Amino acid sequence: MSAHTSRRERLRQATLEEIHAAARRLLVEQGSAAVTINAVARQVGMSGPALYHYYAGHDELVGAVTADFFRELTAIMEQARDARAGAPIGDRLLAVCRAMRTWAIAHPAEFGWIFASPIAPPNRGAGSVRHQAALSFEQVLLDLTVELWRTRPFPVPDPADLSASLREQLTAYSATIDGRLPPEAAHVFLSCWIRLYGLLCMEVLHQLDFAYTDLEPVFEECLRDLAVTLGIDDDAAA
């Protein structure tokens, strides 16, 4: 790579970072509807058409910025896991869940863009930057669950008790993770994720404000229930 090319790439990367920062600022201060190509371009001092030199359109921009949010959240969760490297698996798993909630309530707009917004078709494909960042996020909880399954298998349903449709879908999902969890264990993993995700979304989106002013005890109760489901309640109590 020539010095000229290297300098050009550095300038391009700096501009991309400025574009992402502008999009995030608009999202946090004015809401997702404010994050348009023209609004972001104005924030960074360029014309709307000029921004198309960096992104093909709004959906691609949203995907790239959302990938940034995923990476930030993933790093926070990994830090919580690694800070307890010698701790029991249950302690590490619950620490990761708590780190996720801490980030979510500190960054509600970003969390909402990741988890409570429709995913545009261009960002659903396996080759999209959003999808790749989402996989890295998934791996944090998945890796810990796989470690738990291999060392201390948790209770799972009898596959025969699951509907044919559910078995088919879980078998397909198990294949996408290289069979690291069999379908019945994947069912438990996904059920735990759905419950955790649902509670976080309801908290961040203020859907439970009619009843609660402090959801931390509710979240901790949820974690205790998940710990029992995964057979790590002794770790959680330690």
C-alpha atoms as a printed R data frame, in Angstrom:
    type eleno elety resid chain resno       x       y      z
1   ATOM     1    CA   MET     A     1   0.000   0.000  0.000
2   ATOM     2    CA   SER     A     2   1.394   3.397 -0.969
3   ATOM     3    CA   ALA     A     3   1.698   6.259  1.484
4   ATOM     4    CA   HIS     A     4  -0.912   8.154 -0.544
5   ATOM     5    CA   THR     A     5  -3.379   5.256 -0.368
6   ATOM     6    CA   SER     A     6  -2.745   4.804  3.334
7   ATOM     7    CA   ARG     A     7  -3.386   8.479  3.996
8   ATOM     8    CA   ARG     A     8  -6.580   8.350  1.932
9   ATOM     9    CA   GLU     A     9  -7.810   5.341  3.877
10  ATOM    10    CA   ARG     A    10  -7.071   7.055  7.189
11  ATOM    11    CA   LEU     A    11  -9.023  10.103  6.080
12  ATOM    12    CA   ARG     A    12 -11.900   7.926  4.940
13  ATOM    13    CA   GLN     A    13 -11.949   6.076  8.257
14  ATOM    14    CA   ALA     A    14 -11.905   9.368 10.168
15  ATOM    15    CA   THR     A    15 -14.854  10.585  8.097
16  ATOM    16    CA   LEU     A    16 -16.774   7.351  8.729
17  ATOM    17    CA   GLU     A    17 -16.234   7.760 12.454
18  ATOM    18    CA   GLU     A    18 -17.495  11.339 12.242
19  ATOM    19    CA   ILE     A    19 -20.560  10.179 10.318
20  ATOM    20    CA   HIS     A    20 -21.296   7.490 12.894
21  ATOM    21    CA   ALA     A    21 -20.878   9.947 15.774
22  ATOM    22    CA   ALA     A    22 -23.262  12.367 14.079
23  ATOM    23    CA   ALA     A    23 -25.855   9.646 13.525
24  ATOM    24    CA   ARG     A    24 -25.601   8.572 17.147
25  ATOM    25    CA   ARG     A    25 -25.948  12.155 18.360
26  ATOM    26    CA   LEU     A    26 -29.099  12.641 16.283
27  ATOM    27    CA   LEU     A    27 -30.522   9.353 17.527
28  ATOM    28    CA   VAL     A    28 -29.905  10.155 21.192
29  ATOM    29    CA   GLU     A    29 -30.983  13.795 21.061
30  ATOM    30    CA   GLN     A    30 -33.857  13.693 18.574
31  ATOM    31    CA   GLY     A    31 -34.892  10.081 18.032
32  ATOM    32    CA   SER     A    32 -34.493   7.577 15.226
33  ATOM    33    CA   ALA     A    33 -36.662   9.521 12.764
34  ATOM    34    CA   ALA     A    34 -34.081  12.332 12.851
35  ATOM    35    CA   VAL     A    35 -31.335  10.071 11.511
36  ATOM    36    CA   THR     A    36 -31.654  10.808  7.817
37  ATOM    37    CA   ILE     A    37 -28.968  11.001  5.171
38  ATOM    38    CA   ASN     A    38 -29.375  14.768  4.818
39  ATOM    39    CA   ALA     A    39 -29.436  15.413  8.575
40  ATOM    40    CA   VAL     A    40 -26.289  13.362  9.154
41  ATOM    41    CA   ALA     A    41 -24.587  15.059  6.216
42  ATOM    42    CA   ARG     A    42 -25.381  18.499  7.649
43  ATOM    43    CA   GLN     A    43 -23.929  17.448 11.008
44  ATOM    44    CA   VAL     A    44 -20.588  16.605  9.405
45  ATOM    45    CA   GLY     A    45 -20.545  19.559  7.032
46  ATOM    46    CA   MET     A    46 -21.149  17.802  3.735
47  ATOM    47    CA   SER     A    47 -24.004  17.561  1.262
48  ATOM    48    CA   GLY     A    48 -26.437  14.663  1.186
49  ATOM    49    CA   PRO     A    49 -25.127  13.433 -2.182
50  ATOM    50    CA   ALA     A    50 -21.562  13.521 -0.815
51  ATOM    51    CA   LEU     A    51 -22.503  11.137  1.971
52  ATOM    52    CA   TYR     A    52 -23.503   8.564 -0.652
53  ATOM    53    CA   HIS     A    53 -19.799   8.193 -1.382
54  ATOM    54    CA   TYR     A    54 -19.632   6.441  1.996
55  ATOM    55    CA   TYR     A    55 -22.984   4.651  2.182
56  ATOM    56    CA   ALA     A    56 -25.324   3.485 -0.551
57  ATOM    57    CA   GLY     A    57 -28.333   4.686  1.406
58  ATOM    58    CA   HIS     A    58 -30.070   5.090  4.734
59  ATOM    59    CA   ASP     A    59 -30.396   1.370  5.431
60  ATOM    60    CA   GLU     A    60 -26.685   0.783  4.956
61  ATOM    61    CA   LEU     A    61 -25.854   3.705  7.245
62  ATOM    62    CA   VAL     A    62 -28.216   2.398  9.925
63  ATOM    63    CA   GLY     A    63 -26.671  -1.061  9.638
64  ATOM    64    CA   ALA     A    64 -23.148   0.281 10.075
65  ATOM    65    CA   VAL     A    65 -24.031   2.430 13.087
66  ATOM    66    CA   THR     A    66 -26.014  -0.388 14.668
67  ATOM    67    CA   ALA     A    67 -22.978  -2.634 14.224
68  ATOM    68    CA   ASP     A    68 -21.002  -0.070 16.229
69  ATOM    69    CA   PHE     A    69 -23.559  -0.310 19.044
70  ATOM    70    CA   PHE     A    70 -23.378  -4.107 18.989
71  ATOM    71    CA   ARG     A    71 -19.578  -3.988 19.215
72  ATOM    72    CA   GLU     A    72 -19.693  -1.555 22.127
73  ATOM    73    CA   LEU     A    73 -22.200  -3.685 24.035
74  ATOM    74    CA   THR     A    74 -20.270  -6.871 23.236
75  ATOM    75    CA   ALA     A    75 -17.053  -5.352 24.594
76  ATOM    76    CA   ILE     A    76 -18.800  -4.399 27.850
77  ATOM    77    CA   MET     A    77 -20.131  -7.934 28.263
78  ATOM    78    CA   GLU     A    78 -16.738  -9.473 27.491
79  ATOM    79    CA   GLN     A    79 -15.106  -7.228 30.074
80  ATOM    80    CA   ALA     A    80 -17.594  -8.392 32.718
81  ATOM    81    CA   ARG     A    81 -16.902 -12.021 31.786
82  ATOM    82    CA   ASP     A    82 -13.132 -11.642 31.743
83  ATOM    83    CA   ALA     A    83 -13.084  -9.784 35.071
84  ATOM    84    CA   ARG     A    84 -14.313 -13.047 36.607
85  ATOM    85    CA   ALA     A    85 -12.144 -15.403 34.597
86  ATOM    86    CA   GLY     A    86 -11.542 -17.744 37.533
87  ATOM    87    CA   ALA     A    87 -15.106 -17.683 38.859
88  ATOM    88    CA   PRO     A    88 -17.708 -20.447 38.443
89  ATOM    89    CA   ILE     A    89 -19.503 -20.472 35.100
90  ATOM    90    CA   GLY     A    90 -22.761 -19.322 36.666
91  ATOM    91    CA   ASP     A    91 -21.136 -16.271 38.193
92  ATOM    92    CA   ARG     A    92 -19.630 -15.299 34.829
93  ATOM    93    CA   LEU     A    93 -22.900 -15.821 32.997
94  ATOM    94    CA   LEU     A    94 -24.917 -13.700 35.404
95  ATOM    95    CA   ALA     A    95 -22.224 -10.993 35.407
96  ATOM    96    CA   VAL     A    96 -22.566 -10.771 31.630
97  ATOM    97    CA   CYS     A    97 -26.344 -10.418 31.938
98  ATOM    98    CA   ARG     A    98 -25.966  -7.637 34.493
99  ATOM    99    CA   ALA     A    99 -23.431  -5.842 32.294
100 ATOM   100    CA   MET     A   100 -25.877  -5.980 29.423
101 ATOM   101    CA   ARG     A   101 -28.603  -4.383 31.539
102 ATOM   102    CA   THR     A   102 -26.238  -1.683 32.810
103 ATOM   103    CA   TRP     A   103 -25.350  -0.705 29.239
104 ATOM   104    CA   ALA     A   104 -28.981  -0.881 28.108
105 ATOM   105    CA   ILE     A   105 -30.357   1.484 30.746
106 ATOM   106    CA   ALA     A   106 -27.423   3.862 30.235
107 ATOM   107    CA   HIS     A   107 -27.952   3.870 26.446
108 ATOM   108    CA   PRO     A   108 -31.692   3.421 25.859
109 ATOM   109    CA   ALA     A   109 -31.711   4.961 22.385
110 ATOM   110    CA   GLU     A   110 -28.876   2.755 21.184
111 ATOM   111    CA   PHE     A   111 -30.412  -0.328 22.807
112 ATOM   112    CA   GLY     A   112 -33.726   0.462 21.158
113 ATOM   113    CA   TRP     A   113 -32.083   0.784 17.751
114 ATOM   114    CA   ILE     A   114 -30.443  -2.617 18.186
115 ATOM   115    CA   PHE     A   115 -33.301  -4.598 19.664
116 ATOM   116    CA   ALA     A   116 -36.571  -2.714 19.233
117 ATOM   117    CA   SER     A   117 -36.425  -1.548 15.621
118 ATOM   118    CA   PRO     A   118 -37.294  -3.441 12.433
119 ATOM   119    CA   ILE     A   119 -34.265  -4.797 10.582
120 ATOM   120    CA   ALA     A   120 -34.194  -3.532  6.998
121 ATOM   121    CA   PRO     A   121 -33.692  -6.281  4.365
122 ATOM   122    CA   PRO     A   122 -30.153  -5.161  3.421
123 ATOM   123    CA   ASN     A   123 -29.066  -5.652  7.044
124 ATOM   124    CA   ARG     A   124 -30.511  -9.153  7.472
125 ATOM   125    CA   GLY     A   125 -28.076 -11.007  5.247
126 ATOM   126    CA   ALA     A   126 -25.140 -12.985  6.602
127 ATOM   127    CA   GLY     A   127 -22.706 -10.685  4.818
128 ATOM   128    CA   SER     A   128 -23.949  -7.435  6.354
129 ATOM   129    CA   VAL     A   129 -21.817  -5.680  8.966
130 ATOM   130    CA   ARG     A   130 -24.828  -5.562 11.279
131 ATOM   131    CA   HIS     A   131 -25.302  -9.313 11.062
132 ATOM   132    CA   GLN     A   132 -21.632 -10.018 11.719
133 ATOM   133    CA   ALA     A   133 -21.605  -7.727 14.760
134 ATOM   134    CA   ALA     A   134 -24.798  -9.381 16.027
135 ATOM   135    CA   LEU     A   135 -23.139 -12.801 15.770
136 ATOM   136    CA   SER     A   136 -20.211 -11.587 17.873
137 ATOM   137    CA   PHE     A   137 -22.693 -10.346 20.460
138 ATOM   138    CA   GLU     A   138 -24.516 -13.682 20.446
139 ATOM   139    CA   GLN     A   139 -21.267 -15.563 20.951
140 ATOM   140    CA   VAL     A   140 -20.698 -14.067 24.397
141 ATOM   141    CA   LEU     A   141 -23.788 -15.676 25.927
142 ATOM   142    CA   LEU     A   142 -23.659 -18.693 23.633
143 ATOM   143    CA   ASP     A   143 -20.052 -19.572 24.481
144 ATOM   144    CA   LEU     A   144 -20.787 -19.480 28.208
145 ATOM   145    CA   THR     A   145 -23.908 -21.600 27.751
146 ATOM   146    CA   VAL     A   146 -21.983 -24.145 25.671
147 ATOM   147    CA   GLU     A   147 -19.285 -24.291 28.342
148 ATOM   148    CA   LEU     A   148 -21.979 -24.893 30.946
149 ATOM   149    CA   TRP     A   149 -23.632 -27.589 28.811
150 ATOM   150    CA   ARG     A   150 -20.347 -29.427 28.324
151 ATOM   151    CA   THR     A   151 -19.268 -29.304 31.957
152 ATOM   152    CA   ARG     A   152 -22.553 -29.278 33.872
153 ATOM   153    CA   PRO     A   153 -25.420 -30.194 31.521
154 ATOM   154    CA   PHE     A   154 -28.621 -28.413 32.498
155 ATOM   155    CA   PRO     A   155 -32.114 -29.963 32.398
156 ATOM   156    CA   VAL     A   156 -33.669 -30.050 28.940
157 ATOM   157    CA   PRO     A   157 -37.079 -31.105 27.633
158 ATOM   158    CA   ASP     A   158 -37.620 -34.414 25.899
159 ATOM   159    CA   PRO     A   159 -37.516 -33.587 22.174
160 ATOM   160    CA   ALA     A   160 -40.598 -35.769 21.726
161 ATOM   161    CA   ASP     A   161 -42.531 -33.333 23.911
162 ATOM   162    CA   LEU     A   162 -41.790 -30.429 21.558
163 ATOM   163    CA   SER     A   163 -44.015 -29.707 18.594
164 ATOM   164    CA   ALA     A   164 -42.792 -30.873 15.194
165 ATOM   165    CA   SER     A   165 -42.443 -27.271 14.044
166 ATOM   166    CA   LEU     A   166 -40.386 -26.317 17.085
167 ATOM   167    CA   ARG     A   167 -38.138 -29.364 16.723
168 ATOM   168    CA   GLU     A   168 -37.523 -28.513 13.080
169 ATOM   169    CA   GLN     A   169 -36.623 -24.910 13.849
170 ATOM   170    CA   LEU     A   170 -34.393 -25.835 16.790
171 ATOM   171    CA   THR     A   171 -32.609 -28.458 14.703
172 ATOM   172    CA   ALA     A   172 -31.944 -25.837 12.051
173 ATOM   173    CA   TYR     A   173 -30.653 -23.364 14.649
174 ATOM   174    CA   SER     A   174 -28.435 -26.033 16.213
175 ATOM   175    CA   ALA     A   175 -26.886 -26.591 12.801
176 ATOM   176    CA   THR     A   176 -26.097 -22.879 12.431
177 ATOM   177    CA   ILE     A   177 -24.041 -23.037 15.642
178 ATOM   178    CA   ASP     A   178 -22.271 -26.195 14.485
179 ATOM   179    CA   GLY     A   179 -24.206 -28.420 16.857
180 ATOM   180    CA   ARG     A   180 -22.532 -26.926 19.913
181 ATOM   181    CA   LEU     A   181 -25.899 -27.206 21.619
182 ATOM   182    CA   PRO     A   182 -28.305 -29.994 20.641
183 ATOM   183    CA   PRO     A   183 -31.817 -28.820 19.726
184 ATOM   184    CA   GLU     A   184 -33.266 -29.435 23.195
185 ATOM   185    CA   ALA     A   185 -30.416 -27.496 24.883
186 ATOM   186    CA   ALA     A   186 -30.741 -24.751 22.273
187 ATOM   187    CA   HIS     A   187 -34.408 -24.538 23.264
188 ATOM   188    CA   VAL     A   188 -33.450 -23.793 26.876
189 ATOM   189    CA   PHE     A   189 -30.785 -21.286 25.793
190 ATOM   190    CA   LEU     A   190 -33.173 -19.411 23.506
191 ATOM   191    CA   SER     A   191 -35.981 -19.483 26.080
192 ATOM   192    CA   CYS     A   192 -33.671 -17.870 28.630
193 ATOM   193    CA   TRP     A   193 -32.603 -15.255 26.080
194 ATOM   194    CA   ILE     A   194 -36.205 -14.456 25.152
195 ATOM   195    CA   ARG     A   195 -37.093 -13.849 28.785
196 ATOM   196    CA   LEU     A   196 -34.003 -11.728 29.458
197 ATOM   197    CA   TYR     A   197 -34.469  -9.740 26.239
198 ATOM   198    CA   GLY     A   198 -38.159  -9.210 26.855
199 ATOM   199    CA   LEU     A   199 -37.644  -7.823 30.340
200 ATOM   200    CA   LEU     A   200 -34.832  -5.518 29.215
201 ATOM   201    CA   CYS     A   201 -36.923  -4.174 26.344
202 ATOM   202    CA   MET     A   202 -39.869  -3.504 28.624
203 ATOM   203    CA   GLU     A   203 -37.617  -1.668 31.065
204 ATOM   204    CA   VAL     A   204 -35.721   0.390 28.495
205 ATOM   205    CA   LEU     A   205 -38.917   1.268 26.610
206 ATOM   206    CA   HIS     A   206 -40.683   2.224 29.881
207 ATOM   207    CA   GLN     A   207 -43.443  -0.319 29.334
208 ATOM   208    CA   LEU     A   208 -43.584  -1.170 33.037
209 ATOM   209    CA   ASP     A   209 -43.531   2.356 34.447
210 ATOM   210    CA   PHE     A   210 -47.192   2.010 35.393
211 ATOM   211    CA   ALA     A   211 -46.189  -0.460 38.111
212 ATOM   212    CA   TYR     A   212 -42.468  -0.096 38.850
213 ATOM   213    CA   THR     A   213 -40.103   2.762 39.562
214 ATOM   214    CA   ASP     A   214 -37.116   0.473 40.115
215 ATOM   215    CA   LEU     A   215 -36.820  -2.686 38.016
216 ATOM   216    CA   GLU     A   216 -33.500  -3.906 39.369
217 ATOM   217    CA   PRO     A   217 -35.169  -6.252 41.915
218 ATOM   218    CA   VAL     A   218 -37.371  -7.614 39.116
219 ATOM   219    CA   PHE     A   219 -34.312  -8.168 36.941
220 ATOM   220    CA   GLU     A   220 -32.484  -9.925 39.771
221 ATOM   221    CA   GLU     A   221 -35.522 -12.133 40.358
222 ATOM   222    CA   CYS     A   222 -35.463 -12.978 36.652
223 ATOM   223    CA   LEU     A   223 -31.782 -13.905 36.908
224 ATOM   224    CA   ARG     A   224 -32.503 -16.157 39.884
225 ATOM   225    CA   ASP     A   225 -35.185 -17.945 37.889
226 ATOM   226    CA   LEU     A   226 -32.851 -18.349 34.917
227 ATOM   227    CA   ALA     A   227 -30.143 -19.640 37.244
228 ATOM   228    CA   VAL     A   228 -32.512 -22.356 38.467
229 ATOM   229    CA   THR     A   229 -33.419 -23.234 34.876
230 ATOM   230    CA   LEU     A   230 -29.734 -23.590 33.984
231 ATOM   231    CA   GLY     A   231 -28.799 -25.359 37.204
232 ATOM   232    CA   ILE     A   232 -26.436 -22.616 38.306
233 ATOM   233    CA   ASP     A   233 -28.401 -21.324 41.270
234 ATOM   234    CA   ASP     A   234 -25.617 -22.479 43.630
235 ATOM   235    CA   ASP     A   235 -23.177 -20.269 41.694
236 ATOM   236    CA   ALA     A   236 -25.620 -17.366 41.783
237 ATOM   237    CA   ALA     A   237 -25.943 -17.674 45.564
238 ATOM   238    CA   ALA     A   238 -22.185 -17.885 46.130
